[in-house]
Short mmCIF file of C-alpha atoms in Angstrom, two decimals:
data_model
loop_
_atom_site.label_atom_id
_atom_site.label_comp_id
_atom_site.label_asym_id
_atom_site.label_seq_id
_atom_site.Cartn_x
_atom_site.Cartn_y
_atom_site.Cartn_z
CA UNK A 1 0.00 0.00 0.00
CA UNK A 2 1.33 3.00 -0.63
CA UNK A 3 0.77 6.70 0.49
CA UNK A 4 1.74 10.30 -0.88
CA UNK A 5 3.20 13.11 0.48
CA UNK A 6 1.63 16.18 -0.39
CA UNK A 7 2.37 20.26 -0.08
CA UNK A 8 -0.72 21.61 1.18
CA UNK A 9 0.39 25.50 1.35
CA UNK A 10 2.89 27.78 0.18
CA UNK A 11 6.21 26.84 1.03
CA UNK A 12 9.31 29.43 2.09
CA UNK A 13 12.27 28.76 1.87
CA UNK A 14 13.40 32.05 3.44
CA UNK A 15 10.75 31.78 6.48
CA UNK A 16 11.60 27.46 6.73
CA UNK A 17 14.22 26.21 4.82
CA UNK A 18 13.73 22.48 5.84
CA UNK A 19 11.14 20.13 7.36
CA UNK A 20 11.54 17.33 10.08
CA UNK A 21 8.52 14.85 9.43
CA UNK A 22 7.30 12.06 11.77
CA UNK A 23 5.53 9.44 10.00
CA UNK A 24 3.49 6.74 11.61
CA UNK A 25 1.85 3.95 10.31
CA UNK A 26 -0.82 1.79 12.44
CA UNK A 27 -2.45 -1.67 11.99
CA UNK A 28 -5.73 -2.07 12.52
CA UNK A 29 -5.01 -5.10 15.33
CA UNK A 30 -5.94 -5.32 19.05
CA UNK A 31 -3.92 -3.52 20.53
CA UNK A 32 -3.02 -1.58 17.30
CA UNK A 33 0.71 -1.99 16.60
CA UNK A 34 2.36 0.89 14.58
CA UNK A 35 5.80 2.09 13.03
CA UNK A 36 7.69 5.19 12.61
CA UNK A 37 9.18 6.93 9.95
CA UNK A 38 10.96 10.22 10.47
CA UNK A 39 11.32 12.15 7.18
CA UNK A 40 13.81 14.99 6.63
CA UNK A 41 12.06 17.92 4.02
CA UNK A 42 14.48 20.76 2.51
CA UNK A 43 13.18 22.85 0.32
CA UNK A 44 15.06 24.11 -2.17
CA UNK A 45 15.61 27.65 -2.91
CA UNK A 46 14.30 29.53 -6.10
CA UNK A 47 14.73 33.15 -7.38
CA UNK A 48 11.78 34.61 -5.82
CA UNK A 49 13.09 37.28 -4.29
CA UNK A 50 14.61 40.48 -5.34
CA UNK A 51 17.49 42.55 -3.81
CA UNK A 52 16.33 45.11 -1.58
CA UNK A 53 18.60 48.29 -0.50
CA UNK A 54 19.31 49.57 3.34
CA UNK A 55 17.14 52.37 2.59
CA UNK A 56 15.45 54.31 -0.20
CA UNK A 57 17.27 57.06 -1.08
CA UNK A 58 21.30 57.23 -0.13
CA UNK A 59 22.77 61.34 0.20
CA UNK A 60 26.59 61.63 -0.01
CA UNK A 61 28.85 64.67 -0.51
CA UNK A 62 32.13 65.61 -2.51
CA UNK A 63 34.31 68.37 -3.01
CA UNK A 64 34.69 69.93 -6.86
CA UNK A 65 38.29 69.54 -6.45
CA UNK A 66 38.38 65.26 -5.59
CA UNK A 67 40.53 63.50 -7.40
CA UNK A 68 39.28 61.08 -9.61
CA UNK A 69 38.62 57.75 -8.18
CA UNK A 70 37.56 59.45 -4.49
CA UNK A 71 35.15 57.43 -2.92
CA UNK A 72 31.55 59.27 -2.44
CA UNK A 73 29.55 56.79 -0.42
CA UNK A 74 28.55 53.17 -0.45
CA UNK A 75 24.72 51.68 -1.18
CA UNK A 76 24.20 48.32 -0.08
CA UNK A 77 21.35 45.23 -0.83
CA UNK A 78 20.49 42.09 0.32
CA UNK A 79 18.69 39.42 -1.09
CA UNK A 80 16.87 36.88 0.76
CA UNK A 81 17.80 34.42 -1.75
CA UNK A 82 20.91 31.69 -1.36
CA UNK A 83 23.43 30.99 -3.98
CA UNK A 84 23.71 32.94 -7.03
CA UNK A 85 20.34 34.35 -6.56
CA UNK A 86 21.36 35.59 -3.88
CA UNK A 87 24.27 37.19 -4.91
CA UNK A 88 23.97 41.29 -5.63
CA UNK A 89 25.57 43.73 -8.33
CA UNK A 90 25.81 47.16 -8.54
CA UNK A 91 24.85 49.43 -11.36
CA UNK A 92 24.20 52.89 -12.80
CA UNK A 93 22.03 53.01 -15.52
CA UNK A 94 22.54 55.38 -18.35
CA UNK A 95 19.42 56.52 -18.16
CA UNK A 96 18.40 59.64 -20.75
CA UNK A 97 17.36 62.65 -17.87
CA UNK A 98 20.34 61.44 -15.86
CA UNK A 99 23.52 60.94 -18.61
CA UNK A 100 24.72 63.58 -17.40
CA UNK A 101 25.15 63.50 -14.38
CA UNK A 102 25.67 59.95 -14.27
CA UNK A 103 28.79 60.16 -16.88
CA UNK A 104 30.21 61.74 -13.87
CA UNK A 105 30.22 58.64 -11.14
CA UNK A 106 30.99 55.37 -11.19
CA UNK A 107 30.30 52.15 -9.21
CA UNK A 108 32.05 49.41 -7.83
CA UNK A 109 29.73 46.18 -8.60
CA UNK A 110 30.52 44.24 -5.90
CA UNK A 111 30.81 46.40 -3.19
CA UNK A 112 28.64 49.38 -3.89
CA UNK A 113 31.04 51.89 -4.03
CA UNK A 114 30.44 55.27 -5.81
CA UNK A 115 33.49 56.76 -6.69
CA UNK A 116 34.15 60.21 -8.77
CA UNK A 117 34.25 59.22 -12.52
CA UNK A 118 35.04 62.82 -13.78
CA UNK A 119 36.30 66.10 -12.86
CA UNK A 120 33.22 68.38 -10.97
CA UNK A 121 32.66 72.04 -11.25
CA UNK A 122 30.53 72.78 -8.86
CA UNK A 123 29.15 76.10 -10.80
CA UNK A 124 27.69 74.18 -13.43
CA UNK A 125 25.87 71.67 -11.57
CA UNK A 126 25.88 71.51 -7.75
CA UNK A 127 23.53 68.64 -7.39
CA UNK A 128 23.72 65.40 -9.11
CA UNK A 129 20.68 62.75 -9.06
CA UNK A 130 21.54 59.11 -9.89
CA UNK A 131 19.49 56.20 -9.70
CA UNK A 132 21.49 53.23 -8.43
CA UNK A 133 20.55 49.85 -9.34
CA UNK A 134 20.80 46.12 -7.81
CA UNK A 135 20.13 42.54 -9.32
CA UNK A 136 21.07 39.19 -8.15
CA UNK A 137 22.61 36.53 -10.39
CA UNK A 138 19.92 34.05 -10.34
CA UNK A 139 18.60 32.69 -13.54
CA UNK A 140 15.83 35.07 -14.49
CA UNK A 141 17.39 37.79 -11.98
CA UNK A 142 15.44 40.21 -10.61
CA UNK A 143 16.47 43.85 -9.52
CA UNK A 144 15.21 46.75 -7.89
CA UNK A 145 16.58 50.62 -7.39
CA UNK A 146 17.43 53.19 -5.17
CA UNK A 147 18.27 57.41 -5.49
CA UNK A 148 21.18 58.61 -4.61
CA UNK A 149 21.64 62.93 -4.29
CA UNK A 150 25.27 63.50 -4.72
CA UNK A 151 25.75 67.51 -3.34
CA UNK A 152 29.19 69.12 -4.92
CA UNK A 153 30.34 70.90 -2.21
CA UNK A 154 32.41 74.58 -3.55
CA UNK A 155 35.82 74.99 -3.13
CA UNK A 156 36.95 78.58 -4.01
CA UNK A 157 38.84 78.12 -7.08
CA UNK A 158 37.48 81.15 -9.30
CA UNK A 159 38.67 84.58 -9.45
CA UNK A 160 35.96 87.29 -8.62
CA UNK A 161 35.12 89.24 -11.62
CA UNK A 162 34.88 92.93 -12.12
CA UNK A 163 31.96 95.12 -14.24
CA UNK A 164 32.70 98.72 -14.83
CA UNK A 165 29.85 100.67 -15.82
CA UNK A 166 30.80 104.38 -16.65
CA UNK A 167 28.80 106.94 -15.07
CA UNK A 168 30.21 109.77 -16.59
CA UNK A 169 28.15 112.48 -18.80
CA UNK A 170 29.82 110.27 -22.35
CA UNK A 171 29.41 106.84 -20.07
CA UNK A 172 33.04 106.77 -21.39
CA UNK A 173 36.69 106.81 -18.63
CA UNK A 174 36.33 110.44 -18.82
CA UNK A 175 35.62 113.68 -16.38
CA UNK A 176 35.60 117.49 -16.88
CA UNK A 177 38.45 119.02 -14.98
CA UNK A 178 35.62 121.18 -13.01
CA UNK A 179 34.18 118.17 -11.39
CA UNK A 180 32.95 118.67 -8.10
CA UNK A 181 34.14 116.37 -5.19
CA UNK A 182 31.37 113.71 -4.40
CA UNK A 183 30.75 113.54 -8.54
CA UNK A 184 30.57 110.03 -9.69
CA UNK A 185 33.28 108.30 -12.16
CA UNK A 186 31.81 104.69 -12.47
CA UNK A 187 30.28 101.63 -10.49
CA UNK A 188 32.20 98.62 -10.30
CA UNK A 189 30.43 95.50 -9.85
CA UNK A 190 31.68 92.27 -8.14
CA UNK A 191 30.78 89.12 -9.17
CA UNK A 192 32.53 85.47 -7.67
CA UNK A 193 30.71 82.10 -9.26
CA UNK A 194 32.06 80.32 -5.93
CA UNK A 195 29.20 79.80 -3.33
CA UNK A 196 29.30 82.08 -0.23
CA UNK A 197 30.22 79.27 1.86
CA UNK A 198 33.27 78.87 -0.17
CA UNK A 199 34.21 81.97 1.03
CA UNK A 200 33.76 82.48 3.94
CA UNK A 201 37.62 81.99 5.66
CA UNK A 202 35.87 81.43 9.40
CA UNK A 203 32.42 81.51 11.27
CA UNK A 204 33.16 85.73 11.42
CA UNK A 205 33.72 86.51 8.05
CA UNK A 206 31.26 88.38 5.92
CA UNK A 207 30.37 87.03 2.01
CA UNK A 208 31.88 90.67 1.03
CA UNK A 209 35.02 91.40 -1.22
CA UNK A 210 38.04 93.56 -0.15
CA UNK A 211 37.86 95.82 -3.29
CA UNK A 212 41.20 98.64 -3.49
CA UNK A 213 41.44 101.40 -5.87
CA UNK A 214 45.18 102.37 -6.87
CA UNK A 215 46.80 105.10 -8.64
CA UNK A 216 44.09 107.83 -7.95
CA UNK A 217 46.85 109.87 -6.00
CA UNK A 218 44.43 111.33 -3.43
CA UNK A 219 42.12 112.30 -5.99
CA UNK A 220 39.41 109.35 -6.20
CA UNK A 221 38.45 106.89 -4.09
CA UNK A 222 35.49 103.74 -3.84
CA UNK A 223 32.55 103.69 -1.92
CA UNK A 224 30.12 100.78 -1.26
CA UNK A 225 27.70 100.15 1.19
CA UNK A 226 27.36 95.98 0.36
CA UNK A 227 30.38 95.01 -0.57
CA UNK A 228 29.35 94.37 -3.78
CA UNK A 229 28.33 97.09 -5.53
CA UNK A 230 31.63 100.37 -5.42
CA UNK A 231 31.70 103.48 -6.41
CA UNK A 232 34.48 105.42 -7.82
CA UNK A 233 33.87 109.12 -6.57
CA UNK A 234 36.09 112.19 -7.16
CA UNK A 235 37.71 113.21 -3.37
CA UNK A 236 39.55 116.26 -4.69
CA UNK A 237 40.01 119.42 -7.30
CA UNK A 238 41.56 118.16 -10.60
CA UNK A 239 43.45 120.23 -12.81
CA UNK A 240 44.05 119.20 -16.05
CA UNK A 241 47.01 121.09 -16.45
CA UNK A 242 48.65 119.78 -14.00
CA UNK A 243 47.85 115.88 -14.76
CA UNK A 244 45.45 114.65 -18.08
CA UNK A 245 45.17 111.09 -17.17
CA UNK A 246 45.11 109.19 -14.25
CA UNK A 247 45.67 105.09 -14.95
CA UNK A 248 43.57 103.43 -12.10
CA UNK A 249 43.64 99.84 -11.18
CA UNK A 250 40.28 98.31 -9.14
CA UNK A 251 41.62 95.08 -7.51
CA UNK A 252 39.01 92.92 -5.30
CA UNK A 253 39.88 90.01 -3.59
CA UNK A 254 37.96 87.43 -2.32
CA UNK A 255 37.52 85.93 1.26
CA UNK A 256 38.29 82.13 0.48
CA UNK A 257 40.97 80.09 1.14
CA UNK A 258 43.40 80.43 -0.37
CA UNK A 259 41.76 83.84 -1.49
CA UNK A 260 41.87 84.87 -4.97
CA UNK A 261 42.10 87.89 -6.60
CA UNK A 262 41.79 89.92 -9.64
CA UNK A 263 42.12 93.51 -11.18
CA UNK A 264 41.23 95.41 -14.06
CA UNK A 265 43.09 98.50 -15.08
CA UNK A 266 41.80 101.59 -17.20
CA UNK A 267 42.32 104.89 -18.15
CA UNK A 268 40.39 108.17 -16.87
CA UNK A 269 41.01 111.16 -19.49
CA UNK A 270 40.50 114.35 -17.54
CA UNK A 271 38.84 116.73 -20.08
CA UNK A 272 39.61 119.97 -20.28
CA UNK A 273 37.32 123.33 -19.74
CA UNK A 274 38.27 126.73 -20.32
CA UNK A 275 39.31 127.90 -17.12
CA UNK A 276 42.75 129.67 -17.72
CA UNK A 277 43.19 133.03 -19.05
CA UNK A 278 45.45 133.58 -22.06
CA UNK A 279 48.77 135.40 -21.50
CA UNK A 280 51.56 136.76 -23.03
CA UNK A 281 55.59 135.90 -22.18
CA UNK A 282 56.04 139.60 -21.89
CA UNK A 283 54.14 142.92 -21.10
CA UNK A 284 55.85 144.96 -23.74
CA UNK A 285 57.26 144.49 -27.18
CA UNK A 286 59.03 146.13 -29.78
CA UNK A 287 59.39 147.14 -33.48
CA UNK A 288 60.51 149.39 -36.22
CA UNK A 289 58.78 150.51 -39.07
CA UNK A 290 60.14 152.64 -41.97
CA UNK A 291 58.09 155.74 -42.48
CA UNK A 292 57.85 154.90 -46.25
CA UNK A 293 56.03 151.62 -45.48
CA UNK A 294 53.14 150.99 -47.50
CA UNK A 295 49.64 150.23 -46.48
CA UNK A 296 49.55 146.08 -45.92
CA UNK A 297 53.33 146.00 -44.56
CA UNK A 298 53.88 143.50 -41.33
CA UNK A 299 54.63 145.74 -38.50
CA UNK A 300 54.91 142.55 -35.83
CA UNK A 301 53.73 139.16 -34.63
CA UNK A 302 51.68 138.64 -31.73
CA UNK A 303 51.65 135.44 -30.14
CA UNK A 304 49.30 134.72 -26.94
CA UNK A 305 49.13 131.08 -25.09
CA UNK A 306 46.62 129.41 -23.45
CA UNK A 307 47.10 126.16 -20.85
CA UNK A 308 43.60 124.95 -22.59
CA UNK A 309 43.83 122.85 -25.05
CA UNK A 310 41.85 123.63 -28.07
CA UNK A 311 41.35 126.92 -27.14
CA UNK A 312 40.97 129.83 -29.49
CA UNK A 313 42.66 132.60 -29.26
CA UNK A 314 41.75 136.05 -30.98
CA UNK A 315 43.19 139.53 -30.98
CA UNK A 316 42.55 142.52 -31.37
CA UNK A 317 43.85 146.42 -30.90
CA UNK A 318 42.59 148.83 -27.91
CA UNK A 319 41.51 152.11 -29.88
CA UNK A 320 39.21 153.28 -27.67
CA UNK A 321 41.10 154.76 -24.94
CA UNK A 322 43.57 156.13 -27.38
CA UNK A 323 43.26 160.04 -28.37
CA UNK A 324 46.35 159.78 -30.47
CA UNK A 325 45.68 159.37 -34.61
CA UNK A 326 48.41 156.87 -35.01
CA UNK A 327 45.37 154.28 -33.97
CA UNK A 328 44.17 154.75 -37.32
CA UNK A 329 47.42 153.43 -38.71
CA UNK A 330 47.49 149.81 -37.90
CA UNK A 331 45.14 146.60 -37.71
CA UNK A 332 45.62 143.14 -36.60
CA UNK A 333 44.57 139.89 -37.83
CA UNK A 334 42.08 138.30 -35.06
CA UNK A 335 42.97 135.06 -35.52
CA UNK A 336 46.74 135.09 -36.27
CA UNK A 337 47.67 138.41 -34.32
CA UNK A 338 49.52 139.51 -36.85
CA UNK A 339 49.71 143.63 -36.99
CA UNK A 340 50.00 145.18 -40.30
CA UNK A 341 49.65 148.68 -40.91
CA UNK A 342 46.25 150.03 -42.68
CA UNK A 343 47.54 153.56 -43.99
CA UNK A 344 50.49 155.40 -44.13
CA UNK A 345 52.58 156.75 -41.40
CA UNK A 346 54.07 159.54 -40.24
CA UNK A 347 57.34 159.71 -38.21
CA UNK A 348 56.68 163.65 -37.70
CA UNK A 349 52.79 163.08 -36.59
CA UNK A 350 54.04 160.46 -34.03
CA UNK A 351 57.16 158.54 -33.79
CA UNK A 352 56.89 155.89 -31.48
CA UNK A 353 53.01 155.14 -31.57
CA UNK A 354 52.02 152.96 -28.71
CA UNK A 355 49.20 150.15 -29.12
CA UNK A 356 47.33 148.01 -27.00
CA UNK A 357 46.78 144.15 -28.07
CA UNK A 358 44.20 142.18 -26.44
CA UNK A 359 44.12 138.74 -26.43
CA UNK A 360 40.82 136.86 -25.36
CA UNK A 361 40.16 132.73 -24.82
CA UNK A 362 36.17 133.47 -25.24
CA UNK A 363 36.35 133.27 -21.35
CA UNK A 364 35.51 136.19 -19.09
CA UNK A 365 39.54 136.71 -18.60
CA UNK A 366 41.69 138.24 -21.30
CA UNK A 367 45.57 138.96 -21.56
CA UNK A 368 46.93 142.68 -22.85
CA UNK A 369 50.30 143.44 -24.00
CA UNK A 370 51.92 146.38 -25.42
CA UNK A 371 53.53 146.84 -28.54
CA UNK A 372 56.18 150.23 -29.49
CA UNK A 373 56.58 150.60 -32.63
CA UNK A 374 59.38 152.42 -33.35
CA UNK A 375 59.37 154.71 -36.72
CA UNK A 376 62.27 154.92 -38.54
CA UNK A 377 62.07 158.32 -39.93
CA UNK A 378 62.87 159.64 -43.81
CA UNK A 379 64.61 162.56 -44.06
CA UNK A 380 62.00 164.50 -46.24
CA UNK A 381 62.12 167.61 -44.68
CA UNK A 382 64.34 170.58 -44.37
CA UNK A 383 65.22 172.76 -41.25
CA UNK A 384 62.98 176.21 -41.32
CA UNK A 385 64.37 179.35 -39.22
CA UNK A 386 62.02 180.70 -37.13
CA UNK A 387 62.99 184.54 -38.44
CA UNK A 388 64.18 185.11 -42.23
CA UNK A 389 65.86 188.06 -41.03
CA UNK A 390 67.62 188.65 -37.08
CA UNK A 391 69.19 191.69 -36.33
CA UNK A 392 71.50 193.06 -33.21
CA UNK A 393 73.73 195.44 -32.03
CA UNK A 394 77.23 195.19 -30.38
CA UNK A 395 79.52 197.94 -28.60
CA UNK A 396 83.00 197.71 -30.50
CA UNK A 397 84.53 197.28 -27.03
CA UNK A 398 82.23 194.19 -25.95
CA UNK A 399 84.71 191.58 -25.34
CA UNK A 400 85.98 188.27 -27.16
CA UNK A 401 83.31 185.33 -26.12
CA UNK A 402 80.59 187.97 -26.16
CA UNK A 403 77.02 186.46 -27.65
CA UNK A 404 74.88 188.76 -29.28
CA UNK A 405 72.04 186.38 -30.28
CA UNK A 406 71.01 183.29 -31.12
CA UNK A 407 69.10 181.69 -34.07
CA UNK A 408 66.61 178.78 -33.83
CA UNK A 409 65.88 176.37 -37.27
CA UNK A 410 63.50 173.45 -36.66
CA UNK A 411 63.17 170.64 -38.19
CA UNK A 412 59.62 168.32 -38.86
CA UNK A 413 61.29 165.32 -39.18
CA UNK A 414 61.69 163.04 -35.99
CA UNK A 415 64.85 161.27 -34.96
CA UNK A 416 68.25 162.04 -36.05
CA UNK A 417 67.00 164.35 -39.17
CA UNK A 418 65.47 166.30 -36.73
CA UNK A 419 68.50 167.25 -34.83
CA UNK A 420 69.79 170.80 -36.66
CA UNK A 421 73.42 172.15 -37.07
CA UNK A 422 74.55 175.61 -37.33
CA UNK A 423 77.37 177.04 -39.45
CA UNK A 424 78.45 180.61 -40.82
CA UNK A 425 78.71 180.91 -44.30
CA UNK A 426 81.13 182.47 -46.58
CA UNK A 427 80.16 184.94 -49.65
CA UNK A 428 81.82 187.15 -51.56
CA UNK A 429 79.84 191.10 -51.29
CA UNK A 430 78.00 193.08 -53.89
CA UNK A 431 80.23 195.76 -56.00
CA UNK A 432 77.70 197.85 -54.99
CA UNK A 433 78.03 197.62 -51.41
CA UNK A 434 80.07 200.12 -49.39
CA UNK A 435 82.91 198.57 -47.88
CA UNK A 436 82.49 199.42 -44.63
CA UNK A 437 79.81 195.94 -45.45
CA UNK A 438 80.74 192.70 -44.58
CA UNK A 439 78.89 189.84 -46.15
CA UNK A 440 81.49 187.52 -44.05
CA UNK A 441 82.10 186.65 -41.00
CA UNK A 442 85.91 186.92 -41.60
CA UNK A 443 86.23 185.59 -38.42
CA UNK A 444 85.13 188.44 -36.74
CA UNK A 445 82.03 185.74 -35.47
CA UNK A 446 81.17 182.42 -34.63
CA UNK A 447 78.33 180.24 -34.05
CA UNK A 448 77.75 177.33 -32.07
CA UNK A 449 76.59 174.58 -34.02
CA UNK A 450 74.19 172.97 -31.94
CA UNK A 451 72.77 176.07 -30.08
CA UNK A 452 72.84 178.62 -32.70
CA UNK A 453 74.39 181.65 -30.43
CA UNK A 454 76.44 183.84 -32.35
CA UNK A 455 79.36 185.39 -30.89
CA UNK A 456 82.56 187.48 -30.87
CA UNK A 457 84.97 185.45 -32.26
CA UNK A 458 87.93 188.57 -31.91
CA UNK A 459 87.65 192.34 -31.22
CA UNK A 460 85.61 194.55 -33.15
CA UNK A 461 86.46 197.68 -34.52
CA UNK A 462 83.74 200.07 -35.28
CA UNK A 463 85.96 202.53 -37.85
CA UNK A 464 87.14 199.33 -39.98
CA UNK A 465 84.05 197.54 -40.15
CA UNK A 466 80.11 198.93 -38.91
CA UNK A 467 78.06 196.35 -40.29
CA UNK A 468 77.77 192.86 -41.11
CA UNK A 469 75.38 190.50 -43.67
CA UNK A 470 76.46 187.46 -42.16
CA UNK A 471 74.42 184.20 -43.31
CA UNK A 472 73.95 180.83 -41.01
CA UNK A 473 73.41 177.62 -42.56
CA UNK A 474 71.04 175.38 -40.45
CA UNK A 475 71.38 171.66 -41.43
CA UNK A 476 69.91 168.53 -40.24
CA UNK A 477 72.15 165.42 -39.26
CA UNK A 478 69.91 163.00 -41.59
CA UNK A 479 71.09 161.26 -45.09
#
């Protein structure tokens, strides 16, 4: 006779792996005799169960400068199963949304390890999502999955960056000379792509930026009230003249560690305004002029300078305050300053005519300078006596060295042929004339030349000689 064993429920092998049976088999005698069988059950295992992770999702943590190969964190699975099924691998899927962040990691299949696969920048992705999966290596395996957050933690390894943003009139590195202190120059932006917590050196520091301005030479400086945000203001009077350009450098350094710095350097033109008077390099000048010149003829250059640049200068002659009529004779050019003369002139009417040149910027200020203008005079005129005729009368006995008169000539000319000489001339008398007439001097006279006294020259004697006709010669010392 025989009897089957038979499953009546669900069997386990991972809640009972084996079974210890008692089998016993009765007659159906008085008393009943029976027999025992003890049967030993183990179930075998199948793949029925899949890996399951320590927990859903796993966090880890790595700085953007790891080496490659740096271990991140470990995920681990178990399967209930025995034997290859029960046996676990690792995996990352190359799934579409994650490639790229999973090109980044690798893991170890055996043991779970995520380790860095690729070199991390933690400003272009600071977070990376992966999905890690696990599968035994039973026939038909199964497998399951788990998330894993990988945070990039910053290390400070960029430079701050600097954005200058003109706030000048042209928005261009350039101020008028007349700015006023407090005036702005430009805003300089900083910018780092680190985190803040990358920079901050200890628990005190701020997130700010030391920012320094150089080469202003006391006559800029920054302001900021953020740390982030200067401004370059002017702190004192500029003067073109004295300096055109300053070349200021804006460094700003960060507060990481090591810090890091950068600077940007750039030109500020000073522009100019018209704030200094023209002048000349002397208050008077000279010239000479023939008297012949003709209407047109350059009498003298004027030259005027400014400290403005592009400044325009223009002249011109003072005739207002002048009575004299030698302001008729000459003009100027107003742009060149060149003086010419406009009509003829006259040595005799005025020989060393005086004019005023003004030179003006187009400011309020102007610059005067005189100019003498000396005539050189043509001898075109003859001495004129001022009697035809002079008469006197001398005691015979009036001694040697006696003067008896004295006769003036003047002369219109100016200069040396204006100066006159005096001499006694010699002429022979009319037949006609008594002798007791002298029409000569015969040394009986003399005349000094430049005064034009006449006087004894030796003693007179009434009985020889009563009268004399005795003719003076005035000339003029010109050529």
């Amino acid at each position: 006779m025989y009897h089957d064993l038979q499953v009546n429920q669900a069997l386990d092998r991972e809640t009972i792996s084996s079974f210890l049976l008692l089998i016993e088999a009765l007659d159906g005698g008085i008393p009943p005799l029976k027999g025992e069988l003890w049967v030993n059950i183990t179930i075998l295992d199948v793949n029925d169960n899949e890996p399951i992770f320590s927990q859903s999702k796993y966090f880890g943590t790595v700085l953007e400068n790891a080496t490659l190969g740096t271990p991140i964190l470990q995920v681990t699975a178990t399967d209930l199963d025995e034997g290859l099924s029960g046996q676990v691998v690792y995996s990352l899927p190359r799934k579409p949304s994650q490639i790229e962040s999973s090109s980044f990691f690798g893991i170890n299949k055996n043991t779970g390890w995520i380790y860095l696969l690729k070199p991390l920048d933690f400003e272009s992705k600071e977070i990376h999502e992966l999905v890690v999966t696990a599968q035994d290596s039973g026939f038909q395996p199964l497998q399951t999955s788990a998330f894993v957050s990988i945070r990039v933690i910053d290390v400070n390894d960029n430079q701050p960056s600097i954005s200058l943003l003109f706030l000048t009139e042209s928005a261009k590195p350039e101020i008028p000379e007349n700015a006023k202190i407090g005036d702005l120059v430009a805003r300089i932006s900083i910018n780092d792509p680190d985190s803040k917590d990358s920079l901050l050196s200890d628990s005190s520091s701020n997130t700010g930026f030391r920012v320094s301005l150089s080469g202003d030479e006391g006559h800029f400086k920054l302001k900021t009230t953020d740390s982030i945000v200067y401004l370059i203001v002017v702190t004192s009077p500029l003067d073109r003249e004295t300096k055109s350009k300053f070349t200021l450098r804006v460094t700003a350094t960060d507060q990481g560690s090591p810090p890091l710095n950068t600077s940007t350097v750039f030109d500020l033109n000073i522009l100019d305004v018209n704030d200094n008077p023209p002048y000349f390099n002397s208050s008077v000048f000279y010239a000479t002029l023939s008297e012949m010149a003709d209407p047109g003829t350059s009498v003298f250059q004027m030259q005027a300078y400014d400290l403005d640049i592009d400044s325009r200068i223009t002249y011109s002659l003072d005739t207002h305050n002048s009575k004299s009529s030698s302001s008729s004779w000459f003009s100027i050019d107003s742009a060149t300053g060149l003086i010419t003369t406009k009509s003829q002139v006259d040595c005799e009417t005025e020989s060393s005519p005086k004019l005023i040149v003004t030179a003006n910027d187009g400011s309020l200020t102007s610059a005067t300078a005189t100019l003498i203008v000396t005539i050189s005079d043509i001898n075109d005129n003859e001495p004129i006596f001022d009697h035809s005729f002079y008469n006197a009368t001398v005691r015979e006995d009036e001694p040697v060295g006696t003067c008896i008169l004295r006769v003036s000539a003047s002369d219109p000319d100016c200069g040396v042929n204006a100066l006159v000489n005096y001499t006694l001339m010699l002429i022979k008398p009319p037949k006609s004339q008594p002798l007791i007439i002298s029409y000569g001097h015969d040394q009986d006279f003399k005349i000094n030349p430049t005064t034009g006294e006449l006087c004894i020259a030796r003693p007179l004697d009434f009985e020889t000689k009563s009268f004399y006709a005795i003719p003076v010669l005035a000339t003029d010392r010109g050529e």
